[in-house]
Tab-separated table of C-alpha atoms and ligand atoms in Angstrom:
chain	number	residue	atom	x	y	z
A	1	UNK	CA	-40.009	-101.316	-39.225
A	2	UNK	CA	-43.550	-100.140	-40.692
A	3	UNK	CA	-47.059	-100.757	-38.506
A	4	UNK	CA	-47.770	-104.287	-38.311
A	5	UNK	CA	-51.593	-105.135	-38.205
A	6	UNK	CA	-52.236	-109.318	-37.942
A	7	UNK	CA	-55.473	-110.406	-38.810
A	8	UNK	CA	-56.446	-114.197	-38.288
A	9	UNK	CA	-59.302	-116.156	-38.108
A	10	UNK	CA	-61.399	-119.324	-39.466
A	11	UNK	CA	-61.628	-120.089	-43.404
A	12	UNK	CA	-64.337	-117.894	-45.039
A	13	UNK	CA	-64.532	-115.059	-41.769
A	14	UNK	CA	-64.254	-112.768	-45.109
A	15	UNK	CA	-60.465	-112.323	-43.742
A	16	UNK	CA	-58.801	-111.988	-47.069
A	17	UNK	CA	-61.797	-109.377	-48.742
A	18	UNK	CA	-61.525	-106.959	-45.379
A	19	UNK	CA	-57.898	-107.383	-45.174
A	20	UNK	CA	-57.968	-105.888	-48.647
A	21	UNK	CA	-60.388	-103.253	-47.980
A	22	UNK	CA	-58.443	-102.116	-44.858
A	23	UNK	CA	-54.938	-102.118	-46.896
A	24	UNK	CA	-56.218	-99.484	-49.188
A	25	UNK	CA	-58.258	-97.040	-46.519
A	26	UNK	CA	-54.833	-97.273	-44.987
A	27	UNK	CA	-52.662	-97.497	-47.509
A	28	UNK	CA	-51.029	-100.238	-46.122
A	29	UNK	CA	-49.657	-103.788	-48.035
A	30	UNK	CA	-51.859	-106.454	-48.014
A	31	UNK	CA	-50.141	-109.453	-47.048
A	32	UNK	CA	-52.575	-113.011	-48.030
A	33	UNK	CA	-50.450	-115.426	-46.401
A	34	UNK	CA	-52.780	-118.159	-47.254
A	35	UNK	CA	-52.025	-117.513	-50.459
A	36	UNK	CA	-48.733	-118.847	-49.649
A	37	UNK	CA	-49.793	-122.341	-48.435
A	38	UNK	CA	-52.134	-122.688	-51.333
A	39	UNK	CA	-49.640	-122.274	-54.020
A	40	UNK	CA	-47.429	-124.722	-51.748
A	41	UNK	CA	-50.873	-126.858	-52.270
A	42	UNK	CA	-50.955	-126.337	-56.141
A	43	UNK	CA	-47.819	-127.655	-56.786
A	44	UNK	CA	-47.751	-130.663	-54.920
A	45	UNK	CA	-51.011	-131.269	-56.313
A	46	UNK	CA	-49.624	-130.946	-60.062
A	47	UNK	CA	-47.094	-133.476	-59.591
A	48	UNK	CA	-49.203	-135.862	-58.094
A	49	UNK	CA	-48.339	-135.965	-54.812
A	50	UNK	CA	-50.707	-136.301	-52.182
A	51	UNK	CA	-51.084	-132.864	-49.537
A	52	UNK	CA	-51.187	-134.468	-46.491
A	53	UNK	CA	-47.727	-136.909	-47.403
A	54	UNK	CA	-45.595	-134.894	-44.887
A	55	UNK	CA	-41.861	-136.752	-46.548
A	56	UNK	CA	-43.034	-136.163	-50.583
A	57	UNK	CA	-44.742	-132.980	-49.674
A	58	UNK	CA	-41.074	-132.264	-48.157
A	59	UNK	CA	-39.220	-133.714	-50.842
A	60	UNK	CA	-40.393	-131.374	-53.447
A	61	UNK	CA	-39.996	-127.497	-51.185
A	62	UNK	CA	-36.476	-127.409	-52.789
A	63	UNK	CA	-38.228	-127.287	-56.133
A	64	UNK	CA	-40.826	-124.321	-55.082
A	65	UNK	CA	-40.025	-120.493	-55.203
A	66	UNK	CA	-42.614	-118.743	-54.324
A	67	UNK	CA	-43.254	-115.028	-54.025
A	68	UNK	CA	-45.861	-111.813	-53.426
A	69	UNK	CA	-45.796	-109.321	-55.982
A	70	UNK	CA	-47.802	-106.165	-55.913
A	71	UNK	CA	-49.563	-104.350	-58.936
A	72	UNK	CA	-51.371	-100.992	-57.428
A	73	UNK	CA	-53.407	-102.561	-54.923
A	74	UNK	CA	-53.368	-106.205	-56.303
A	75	UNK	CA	-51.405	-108.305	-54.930
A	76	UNK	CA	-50.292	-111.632	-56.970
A	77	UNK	CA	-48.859	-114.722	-56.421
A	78	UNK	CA	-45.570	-116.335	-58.577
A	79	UNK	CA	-45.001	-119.824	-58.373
A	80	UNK	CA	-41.650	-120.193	-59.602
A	81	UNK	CA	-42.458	-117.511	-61.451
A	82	UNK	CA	-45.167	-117.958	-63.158
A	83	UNK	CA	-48.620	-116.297	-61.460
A	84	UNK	CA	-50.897	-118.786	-59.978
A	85	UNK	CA	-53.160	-115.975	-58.355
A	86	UNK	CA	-56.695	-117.230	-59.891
A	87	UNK	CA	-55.380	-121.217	-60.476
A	88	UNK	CA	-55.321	-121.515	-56.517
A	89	UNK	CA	-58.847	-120.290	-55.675
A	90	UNK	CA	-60.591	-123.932	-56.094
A	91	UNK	CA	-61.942	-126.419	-53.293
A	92	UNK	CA	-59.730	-128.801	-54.265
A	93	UNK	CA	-56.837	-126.482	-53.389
A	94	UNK	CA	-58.340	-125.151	-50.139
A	95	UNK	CA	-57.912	-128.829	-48.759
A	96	UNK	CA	-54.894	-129.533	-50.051
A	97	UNK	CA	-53.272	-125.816	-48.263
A	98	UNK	CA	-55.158	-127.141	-45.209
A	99	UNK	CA	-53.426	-130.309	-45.418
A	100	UNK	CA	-49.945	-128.639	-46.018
A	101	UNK	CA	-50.391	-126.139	-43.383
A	102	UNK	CA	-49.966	-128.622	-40.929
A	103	UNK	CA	-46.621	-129.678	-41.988
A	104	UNK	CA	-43.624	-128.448	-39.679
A	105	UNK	CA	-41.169	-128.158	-42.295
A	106	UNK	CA	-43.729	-125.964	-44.819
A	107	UNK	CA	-44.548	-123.739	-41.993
A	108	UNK	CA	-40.959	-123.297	-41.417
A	109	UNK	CA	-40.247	-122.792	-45.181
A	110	UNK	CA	-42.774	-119.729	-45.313
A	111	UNK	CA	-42.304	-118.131	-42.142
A	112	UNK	CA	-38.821	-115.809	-42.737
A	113	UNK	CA	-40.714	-114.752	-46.349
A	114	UNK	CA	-43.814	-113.437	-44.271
A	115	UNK	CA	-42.026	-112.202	-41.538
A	116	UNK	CA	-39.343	-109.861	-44.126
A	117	UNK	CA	-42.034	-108.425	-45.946
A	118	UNK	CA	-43.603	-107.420	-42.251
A	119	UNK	CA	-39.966	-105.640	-41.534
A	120	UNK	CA	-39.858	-103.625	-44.828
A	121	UNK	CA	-43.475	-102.036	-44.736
A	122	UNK	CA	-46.988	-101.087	-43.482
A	123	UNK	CA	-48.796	-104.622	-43.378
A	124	UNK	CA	-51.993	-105.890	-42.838
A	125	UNK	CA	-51.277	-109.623	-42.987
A	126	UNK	CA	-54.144	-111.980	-42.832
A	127	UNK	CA	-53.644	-115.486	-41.932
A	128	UNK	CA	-54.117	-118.316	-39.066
A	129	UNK	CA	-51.165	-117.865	-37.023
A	130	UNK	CA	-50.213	-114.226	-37.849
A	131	UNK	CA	-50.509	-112.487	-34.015
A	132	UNK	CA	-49.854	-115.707	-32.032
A	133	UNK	CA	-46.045	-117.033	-34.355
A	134	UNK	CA	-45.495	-114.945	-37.105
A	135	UNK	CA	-45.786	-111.695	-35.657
A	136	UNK	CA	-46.688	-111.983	-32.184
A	137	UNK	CA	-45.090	-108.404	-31.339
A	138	UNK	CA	-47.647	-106.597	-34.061
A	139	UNK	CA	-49.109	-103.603	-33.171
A	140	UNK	CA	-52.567	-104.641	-33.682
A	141	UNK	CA	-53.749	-108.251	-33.301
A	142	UNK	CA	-57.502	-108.533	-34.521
A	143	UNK	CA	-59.315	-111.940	-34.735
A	144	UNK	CA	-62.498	-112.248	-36.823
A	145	UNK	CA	-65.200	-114.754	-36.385
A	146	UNK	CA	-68.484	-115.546	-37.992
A	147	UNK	CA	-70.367	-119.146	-37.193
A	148	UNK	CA	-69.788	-121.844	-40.166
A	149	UNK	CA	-73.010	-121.786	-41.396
A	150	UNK	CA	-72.904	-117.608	-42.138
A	151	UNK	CA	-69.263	-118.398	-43.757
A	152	UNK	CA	-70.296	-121.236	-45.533
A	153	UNK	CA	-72.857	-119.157	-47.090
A	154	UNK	CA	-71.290	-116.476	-48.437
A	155	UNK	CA	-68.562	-118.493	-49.137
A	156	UNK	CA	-71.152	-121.023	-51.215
A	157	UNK	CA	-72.883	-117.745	-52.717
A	158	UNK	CA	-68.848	-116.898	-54.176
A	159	UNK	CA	-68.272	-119.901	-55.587
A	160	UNK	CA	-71.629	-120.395	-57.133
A	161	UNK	CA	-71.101	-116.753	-59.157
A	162	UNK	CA	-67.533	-118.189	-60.062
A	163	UNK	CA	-69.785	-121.188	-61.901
A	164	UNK	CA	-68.893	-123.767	-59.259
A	165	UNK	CA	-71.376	-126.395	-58.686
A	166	UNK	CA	-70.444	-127.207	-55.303
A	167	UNK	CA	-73.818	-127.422	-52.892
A	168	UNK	CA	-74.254	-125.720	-49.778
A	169	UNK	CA	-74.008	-128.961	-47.902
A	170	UNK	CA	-70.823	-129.617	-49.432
A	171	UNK	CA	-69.241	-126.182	-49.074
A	172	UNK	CA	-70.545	-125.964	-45.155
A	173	UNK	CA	-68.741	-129.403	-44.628
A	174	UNK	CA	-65.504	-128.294	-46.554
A	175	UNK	CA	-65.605	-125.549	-43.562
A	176	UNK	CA	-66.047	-127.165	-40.770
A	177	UNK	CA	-63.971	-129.812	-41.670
A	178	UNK	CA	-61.161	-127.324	-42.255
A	179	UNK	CA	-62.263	-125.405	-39.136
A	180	UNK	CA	-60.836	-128.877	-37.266
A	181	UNK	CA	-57.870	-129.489	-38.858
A	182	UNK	CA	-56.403	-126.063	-38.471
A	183	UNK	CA	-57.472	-125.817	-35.238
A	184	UNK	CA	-56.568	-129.074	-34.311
A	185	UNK	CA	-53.371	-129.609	-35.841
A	186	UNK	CA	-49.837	-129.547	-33.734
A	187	UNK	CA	-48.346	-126.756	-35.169
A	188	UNK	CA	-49.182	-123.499	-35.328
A	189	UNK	CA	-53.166	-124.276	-34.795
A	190	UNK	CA	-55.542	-121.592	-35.187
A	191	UNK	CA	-56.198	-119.882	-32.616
A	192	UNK	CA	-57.053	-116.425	-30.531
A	193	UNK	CA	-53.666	-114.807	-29.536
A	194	UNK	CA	-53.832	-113.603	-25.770
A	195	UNK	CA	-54.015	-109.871	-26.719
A	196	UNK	CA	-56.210	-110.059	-29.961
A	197	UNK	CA	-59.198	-108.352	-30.107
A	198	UNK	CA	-61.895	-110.351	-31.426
A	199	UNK	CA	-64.493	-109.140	-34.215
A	200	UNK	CA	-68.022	-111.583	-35.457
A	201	UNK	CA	-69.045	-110.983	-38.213
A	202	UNK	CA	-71.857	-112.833	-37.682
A	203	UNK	CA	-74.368	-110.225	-37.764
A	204	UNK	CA	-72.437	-107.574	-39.560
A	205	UNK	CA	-72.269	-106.073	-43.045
A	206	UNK	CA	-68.699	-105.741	-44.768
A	207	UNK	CA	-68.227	-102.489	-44.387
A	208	UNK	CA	-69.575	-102.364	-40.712
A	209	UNK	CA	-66.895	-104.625	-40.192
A	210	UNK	CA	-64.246	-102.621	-41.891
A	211	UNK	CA	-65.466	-99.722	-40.376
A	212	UNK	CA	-65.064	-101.541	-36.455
A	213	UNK	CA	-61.421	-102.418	-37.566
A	214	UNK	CA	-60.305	-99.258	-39.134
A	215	UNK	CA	-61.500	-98.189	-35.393
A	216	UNK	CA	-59.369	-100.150	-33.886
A	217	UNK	CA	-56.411	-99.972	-35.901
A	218	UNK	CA	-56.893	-96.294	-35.725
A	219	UNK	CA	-57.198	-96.540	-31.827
A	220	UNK	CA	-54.139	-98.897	-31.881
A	221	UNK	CA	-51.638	-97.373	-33.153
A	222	UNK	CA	-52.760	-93.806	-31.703
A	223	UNK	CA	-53.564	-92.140	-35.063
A	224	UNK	CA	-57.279	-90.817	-33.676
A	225	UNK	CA	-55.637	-89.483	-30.733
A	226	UNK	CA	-52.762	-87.550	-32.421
A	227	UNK	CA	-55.538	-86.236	-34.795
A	228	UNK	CA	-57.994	-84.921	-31.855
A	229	UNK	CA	-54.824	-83.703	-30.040
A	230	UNK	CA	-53.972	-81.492	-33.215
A	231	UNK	CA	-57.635	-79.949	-33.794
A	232	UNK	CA	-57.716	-79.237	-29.607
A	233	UNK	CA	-54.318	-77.856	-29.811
A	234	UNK	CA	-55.167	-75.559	-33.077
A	235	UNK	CA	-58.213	-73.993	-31.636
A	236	UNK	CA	-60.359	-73.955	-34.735
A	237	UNK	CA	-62.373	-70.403	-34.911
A	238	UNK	CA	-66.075	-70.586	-35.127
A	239	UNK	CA	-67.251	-70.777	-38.630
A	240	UNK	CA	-70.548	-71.650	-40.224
A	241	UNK	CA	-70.017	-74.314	-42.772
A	242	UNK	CA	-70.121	-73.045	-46.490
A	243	UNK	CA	-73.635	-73.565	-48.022
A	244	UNK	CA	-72.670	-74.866	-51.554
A	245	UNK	CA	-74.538	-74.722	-54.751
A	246	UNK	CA	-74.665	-70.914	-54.557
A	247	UNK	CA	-75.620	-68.681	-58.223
A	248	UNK	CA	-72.607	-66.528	-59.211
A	249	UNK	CA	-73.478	-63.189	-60.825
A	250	UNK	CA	-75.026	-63.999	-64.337
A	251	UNK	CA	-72.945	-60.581	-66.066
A	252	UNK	CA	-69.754	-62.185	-64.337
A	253	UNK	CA	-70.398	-65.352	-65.563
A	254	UNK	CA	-71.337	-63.655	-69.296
A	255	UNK	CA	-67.829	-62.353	-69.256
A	256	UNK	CA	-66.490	-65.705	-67.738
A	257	UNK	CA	-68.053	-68.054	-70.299
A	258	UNK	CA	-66.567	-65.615	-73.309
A	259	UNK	CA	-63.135	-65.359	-71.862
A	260	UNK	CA	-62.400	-69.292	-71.155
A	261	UNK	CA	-62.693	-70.896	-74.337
A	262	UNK	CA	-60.628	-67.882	-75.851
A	263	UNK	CA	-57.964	-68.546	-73.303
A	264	UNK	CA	-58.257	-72.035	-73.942
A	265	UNK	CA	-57.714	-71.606	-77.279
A	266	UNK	CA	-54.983	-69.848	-77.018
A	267	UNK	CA	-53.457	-72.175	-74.180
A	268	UNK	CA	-53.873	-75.207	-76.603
A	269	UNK	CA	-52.134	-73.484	-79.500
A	270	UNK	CA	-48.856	-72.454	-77.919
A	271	UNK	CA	-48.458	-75.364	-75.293
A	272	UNK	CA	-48.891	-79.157	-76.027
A	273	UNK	CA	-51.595	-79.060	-73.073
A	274	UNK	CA	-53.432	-82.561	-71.605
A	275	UNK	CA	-55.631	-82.920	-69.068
A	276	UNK	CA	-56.433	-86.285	-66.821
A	277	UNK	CA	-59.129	-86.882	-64.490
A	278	UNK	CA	-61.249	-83.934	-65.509
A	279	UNK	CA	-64.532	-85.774	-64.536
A	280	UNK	CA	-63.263	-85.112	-60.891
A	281	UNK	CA	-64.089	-81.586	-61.221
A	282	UNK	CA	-67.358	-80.996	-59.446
A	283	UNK	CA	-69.598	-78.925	-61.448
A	284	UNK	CA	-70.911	-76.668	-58.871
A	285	UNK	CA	-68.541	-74.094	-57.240
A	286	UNK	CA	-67.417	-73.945	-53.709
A	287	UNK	CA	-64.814	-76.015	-53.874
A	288	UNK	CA	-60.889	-75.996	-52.886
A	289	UNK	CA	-58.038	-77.190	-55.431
A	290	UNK	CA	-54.942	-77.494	-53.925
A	291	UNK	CA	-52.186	-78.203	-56.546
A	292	UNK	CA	-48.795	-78.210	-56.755
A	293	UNK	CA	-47.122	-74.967	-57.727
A	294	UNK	CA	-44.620	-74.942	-61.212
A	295	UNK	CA	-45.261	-71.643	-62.839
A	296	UNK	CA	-47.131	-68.483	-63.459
A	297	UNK	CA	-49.749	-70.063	-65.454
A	298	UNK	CA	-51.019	-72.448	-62.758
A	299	UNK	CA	-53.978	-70.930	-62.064
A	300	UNK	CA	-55.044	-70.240	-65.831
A	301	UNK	CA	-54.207	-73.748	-66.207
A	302	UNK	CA	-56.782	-74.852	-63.501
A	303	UNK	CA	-59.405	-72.647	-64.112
A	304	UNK	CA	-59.458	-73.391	-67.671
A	305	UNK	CA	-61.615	-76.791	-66.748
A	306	UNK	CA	-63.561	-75.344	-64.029
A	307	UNK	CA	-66.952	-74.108	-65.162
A	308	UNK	CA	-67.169	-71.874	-62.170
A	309	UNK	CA	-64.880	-68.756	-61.443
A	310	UNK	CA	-61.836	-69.800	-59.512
A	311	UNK	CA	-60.448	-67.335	-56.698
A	312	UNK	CA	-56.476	-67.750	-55.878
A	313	UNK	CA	-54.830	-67.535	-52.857
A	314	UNK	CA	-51.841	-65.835	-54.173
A	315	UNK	CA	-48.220	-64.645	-51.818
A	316	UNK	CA	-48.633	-60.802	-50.561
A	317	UNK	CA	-45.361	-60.116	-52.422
A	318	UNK	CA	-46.921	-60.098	-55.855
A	319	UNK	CA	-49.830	-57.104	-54.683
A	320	UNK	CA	-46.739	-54.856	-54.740
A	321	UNK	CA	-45.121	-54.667	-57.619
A	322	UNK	CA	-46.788	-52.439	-59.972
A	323	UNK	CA	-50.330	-50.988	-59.606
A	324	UNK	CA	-51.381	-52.711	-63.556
A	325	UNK	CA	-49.843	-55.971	-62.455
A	326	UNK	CA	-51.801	-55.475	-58.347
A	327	UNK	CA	-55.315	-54.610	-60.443
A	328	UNK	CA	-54.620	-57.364	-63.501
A	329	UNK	CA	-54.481	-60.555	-60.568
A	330	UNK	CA	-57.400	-58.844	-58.544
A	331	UNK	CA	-59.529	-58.746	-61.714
A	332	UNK	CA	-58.467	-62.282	-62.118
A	333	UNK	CA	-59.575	-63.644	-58.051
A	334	UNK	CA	-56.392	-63.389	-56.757
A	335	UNK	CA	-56.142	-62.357	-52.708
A	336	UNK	CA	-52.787	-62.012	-50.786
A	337	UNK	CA	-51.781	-64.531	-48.182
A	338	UNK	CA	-48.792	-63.146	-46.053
A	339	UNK	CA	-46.613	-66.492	-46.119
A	340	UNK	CA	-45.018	-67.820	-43.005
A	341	UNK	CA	-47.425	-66.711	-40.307
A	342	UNK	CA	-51.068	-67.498	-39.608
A	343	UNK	CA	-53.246	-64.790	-42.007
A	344	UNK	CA	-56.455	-64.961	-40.344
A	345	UNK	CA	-57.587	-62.378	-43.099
A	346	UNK	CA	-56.291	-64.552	-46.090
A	347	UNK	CA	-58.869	-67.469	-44.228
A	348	UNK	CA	-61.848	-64.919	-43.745
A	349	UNK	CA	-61.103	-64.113	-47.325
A	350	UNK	CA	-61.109	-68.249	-48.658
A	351	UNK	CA	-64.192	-68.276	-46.443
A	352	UNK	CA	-65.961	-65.211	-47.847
A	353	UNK	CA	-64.720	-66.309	-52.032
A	354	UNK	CA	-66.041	-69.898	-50.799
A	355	UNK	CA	-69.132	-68.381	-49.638
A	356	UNK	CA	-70.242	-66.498	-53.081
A	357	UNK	CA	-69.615	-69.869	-54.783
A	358	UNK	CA	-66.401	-69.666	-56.432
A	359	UNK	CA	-63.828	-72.118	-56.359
A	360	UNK	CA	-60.395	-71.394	-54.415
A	361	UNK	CA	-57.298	-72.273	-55.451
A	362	UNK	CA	-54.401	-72.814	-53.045
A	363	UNK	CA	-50.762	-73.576	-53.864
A	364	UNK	CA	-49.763	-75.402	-50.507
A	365	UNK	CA	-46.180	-75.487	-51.075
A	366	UNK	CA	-46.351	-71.490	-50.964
A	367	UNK	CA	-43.673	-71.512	-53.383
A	368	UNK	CA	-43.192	-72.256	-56.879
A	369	UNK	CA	-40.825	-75.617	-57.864
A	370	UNK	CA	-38.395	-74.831	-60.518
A	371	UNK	CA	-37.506	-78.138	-60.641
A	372	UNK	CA	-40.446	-79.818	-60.729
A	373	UNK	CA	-39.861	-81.977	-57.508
A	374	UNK	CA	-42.920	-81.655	-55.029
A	375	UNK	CA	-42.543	-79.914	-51.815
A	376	UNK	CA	-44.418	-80.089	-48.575
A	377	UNK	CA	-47.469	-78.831	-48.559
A	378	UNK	CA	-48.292	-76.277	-45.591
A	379	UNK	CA	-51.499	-77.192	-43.757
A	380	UNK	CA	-53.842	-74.145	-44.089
A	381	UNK	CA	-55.443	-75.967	-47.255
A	382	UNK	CA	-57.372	-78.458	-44.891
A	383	UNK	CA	-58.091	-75.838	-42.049
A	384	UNK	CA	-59.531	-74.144	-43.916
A	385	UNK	CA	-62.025	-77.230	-45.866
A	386	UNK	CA	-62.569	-78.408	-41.921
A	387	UNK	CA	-63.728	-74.427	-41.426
A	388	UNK	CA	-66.031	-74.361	-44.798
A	389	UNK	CA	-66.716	-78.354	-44.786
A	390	UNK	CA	-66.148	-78.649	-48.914
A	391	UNK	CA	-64.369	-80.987	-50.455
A	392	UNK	CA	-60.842	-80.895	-51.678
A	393	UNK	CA	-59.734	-82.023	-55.254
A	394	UNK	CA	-55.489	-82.290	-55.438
A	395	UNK	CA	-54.155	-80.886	-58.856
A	396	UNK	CA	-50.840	-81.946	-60.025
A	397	UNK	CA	-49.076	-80.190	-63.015
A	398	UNK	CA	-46.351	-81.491	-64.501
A	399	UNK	CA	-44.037	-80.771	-67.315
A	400	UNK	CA	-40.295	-80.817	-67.720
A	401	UNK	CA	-37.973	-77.949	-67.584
A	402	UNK	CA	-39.016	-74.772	-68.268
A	403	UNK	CA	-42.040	-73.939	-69.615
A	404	UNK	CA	-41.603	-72.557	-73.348
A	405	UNK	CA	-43.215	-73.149	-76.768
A	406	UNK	CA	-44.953	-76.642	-77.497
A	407	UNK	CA	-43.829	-78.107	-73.990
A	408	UNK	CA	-45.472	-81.123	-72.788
A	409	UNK	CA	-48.023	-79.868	-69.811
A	410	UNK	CA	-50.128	-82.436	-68.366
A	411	UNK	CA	-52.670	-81.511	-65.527
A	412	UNK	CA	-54.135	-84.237	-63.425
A	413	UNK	CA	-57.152	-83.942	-61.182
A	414	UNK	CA	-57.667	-86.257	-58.377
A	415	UNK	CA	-60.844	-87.444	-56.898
A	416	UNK	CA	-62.246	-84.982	-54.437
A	417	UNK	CA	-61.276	-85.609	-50.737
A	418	UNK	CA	-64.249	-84.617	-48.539
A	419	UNK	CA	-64.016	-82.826	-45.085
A	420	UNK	CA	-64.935	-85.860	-43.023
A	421	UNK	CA	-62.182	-87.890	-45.303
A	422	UNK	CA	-59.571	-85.416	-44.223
A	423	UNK	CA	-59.671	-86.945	-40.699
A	424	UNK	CA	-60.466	-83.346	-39.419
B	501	LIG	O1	-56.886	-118.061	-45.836
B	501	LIG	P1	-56.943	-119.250	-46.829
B	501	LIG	O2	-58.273	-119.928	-46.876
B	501	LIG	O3	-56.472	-118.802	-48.189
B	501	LIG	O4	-55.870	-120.331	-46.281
B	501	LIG	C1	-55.702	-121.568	-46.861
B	501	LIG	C2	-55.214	-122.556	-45.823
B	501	LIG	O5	-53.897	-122.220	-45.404
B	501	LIG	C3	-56.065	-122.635	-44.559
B	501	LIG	O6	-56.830	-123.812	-44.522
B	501	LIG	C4	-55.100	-122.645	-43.425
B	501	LIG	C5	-53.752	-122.384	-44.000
B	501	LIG	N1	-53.096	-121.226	-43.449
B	501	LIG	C6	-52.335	-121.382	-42.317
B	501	LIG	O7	-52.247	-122.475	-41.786
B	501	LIG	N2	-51.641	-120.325	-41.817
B	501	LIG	C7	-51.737	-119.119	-42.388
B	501	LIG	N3	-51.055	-118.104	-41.876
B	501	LIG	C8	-52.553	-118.928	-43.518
B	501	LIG	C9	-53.234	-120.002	-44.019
């Protein structure tokens, strides 16, 4: 069973947007259970029938499949099977699920669909009834408020950018009106469960909102705590933050400038070489790459993009094999780590190669894949960006096999991950 997070509240609170906001800072699903009793809406509403007709509306759930389907971080809705996401987003249809809500039977028809995809996963499901029926043992209950004239105007401000002529008056009535039947109606009505925590919005921008839940979530479900325990426990050394932007050596970077489009060159003519997300790359130094590790030529093929000299964080074992090979990596910005124990030299040395305004690059699996399957990742990478304070940008290289002649290498950079980011 994943983290449960239920988030209710009135029509237009901004449920559904910060719902979605807090899915992805947490990587969580987003569960729109409204969504649900709108589509039940749209179809009763294309054959005529009238939403609040408890025995037709009844009549026709046999006929109605309905489902959540996710696409990266969108989540749509399929009306027997066909997607209805956008066609349920009128007035018209925010009546007509208001009216259906308050039907027994089409509360009963939803409820074992929203409370399965709660078992299988991380949720944040936003809805009326979510902490007090549907998931009254989640393990954070939040319910968000804002007074009907603030949600009926951003909700009137939404509509009028979607081209909708409804007026202010009209939209504020549509609220309140559906304020008192789902708060009024037998089943299920909308209301505070006992051990929610309530948020208004009244006053507060979206992401001040978002922020004050993440806080609580956070707080909830004890991730803060673990986090602070860990940094206590670890004992971080005293270290003054990195100042970034620093000059490199202009006859290093002579030499630097001549050597990487050569090596580039050569790079592109013996390996089918792409590269994604190179705008990621900051432009200044002083950064950390952590990547995954596949072969030899790693760190060529992540300093070939870098405009600033990369030093690499590379295993003891390799500074003692022969004296060419030891001076060849140095004269390249490789430094040993000793693997498997805490090197407090190998950080001084990050720190000090960090310092002078190169890049480092780390290999946090501390050992090369053969296979190509991604190991865990050791944790020095983000001691030591909480010790300097610069940002982190993940590297994944991937090709399959070995690496020979014309193979397919792609390199992909992510978007860098700050120090605060890192929780750390
Ligand atoms: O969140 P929404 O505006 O999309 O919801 C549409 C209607 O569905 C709303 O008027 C109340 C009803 N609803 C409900 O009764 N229970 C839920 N869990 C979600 C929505």
């Amino acid at each position: 069973m994943g983290i449960n997070v239920a988030l209710d509240g009135p029509s237009g609170a901004g449920n559904s947007t910060i719902a979605k906001m807090l899915a992805k800072k947490l990587k969580y699903v987003y569960v729109d259970t409204g969504a649900l009793y709108r589509s039940i809406a749209y179809y009763v509403i294309s054959k005529d029938v009238k939403p609040d007709d408890a025995q037709s509306v009844n009549a026709l759930l046999g006929e109605i499949d309905v489902k959540l389907a996710y696409e990266g971080d969108a989540q749509k809705v399929l009306l027997n099977g066909e997607d209805v996401s956008d066609k349920i987003r009128t007035p018209e249809i925010s009546m007509g699920a208001s009216a259906v809500s308050a039907i027994p039977e089409v509360r009963e028809f939803l409820f074992s669909l929203q409370q399965n995809i709660a078992k299988e996963n991380d949720i944040i499901m936003d809805g009326r009834d979510i902490g007090t029926v549907v998931l009254p043992n989640a393990d954070v209950k939040i319910f968000l408020t804002a007074t009907a004239e603030e949600r009926a105007n951003r909700r009137y401000k939404e509509l009028s950018e979607k081209g909708d002529t409804s007026t202010y008056e009209e939209v504020l009535q549509d609220i309140i009106q559906r304020d008192y039947n789902d708060t009024h109606r037998e089943i299920a009505p909308l209301k505070k469960a006992d051990d929610a925590i309530e948020v208004d919005s009244t006053e507060l921008s979206l992401e001040q909102v978002v922020d004050k839940i993440y806080g609580i979530i956070l707080d909830k479900t004890g991730k803060t705590e673990k986090a602070e325990k860990r940094v206590s426990a670890r004992k971080l050394p005293e270290a003054e933050p990195v100042v970034r932007g620093k000059k490199l050596n202009p006859i290093k970077m002579i030499f630097y400038n001549i050597l990487r489009p050569i090596v580039i060159f050569l790079f592109k003519c013996y390996y089918n070489l792409s590269y994604e997300g190179k705008e990621n790359i900051p432009k200044d130094g002083s950064n950390i790459f952590a990547s995954n590790h596949r072969s030899y030529t790693d760190p060529v093929l992540i300093a070939m993009p870098t405009r600033v000299p990369c030093s690499y964080m590379a295993k003891d074992e390799l500074f003692h094999q022969n004296v060419f090979f030891t001076l060849l990596i140095k004269a390249f910005g490789a430094f040993p780590v000793t693997r498997g124990k805490g090197d407090t030299a190998a950080i001084d040395l990050s720190m000090e190669k960090l310092n002078k305004g190169r890049n480092l690059v780390i290999f946090p699996e501390g050992t090369r894949s053969k296979d190509g399957k991604v190991g865990k990742g050791k944790t020095g990478v983000a001691l030591i960006a909480a010790l300097a304070q610069v940002p982190v940008i993940p590297v994944g290289i991937s090709f399959e096999g070995k690496l020979k002649f014309r193979r397919k290498i792609v390199v992909r950079f992510g978007k860098p991950i700050s120090a605060e980011e890192l929780n750390i």
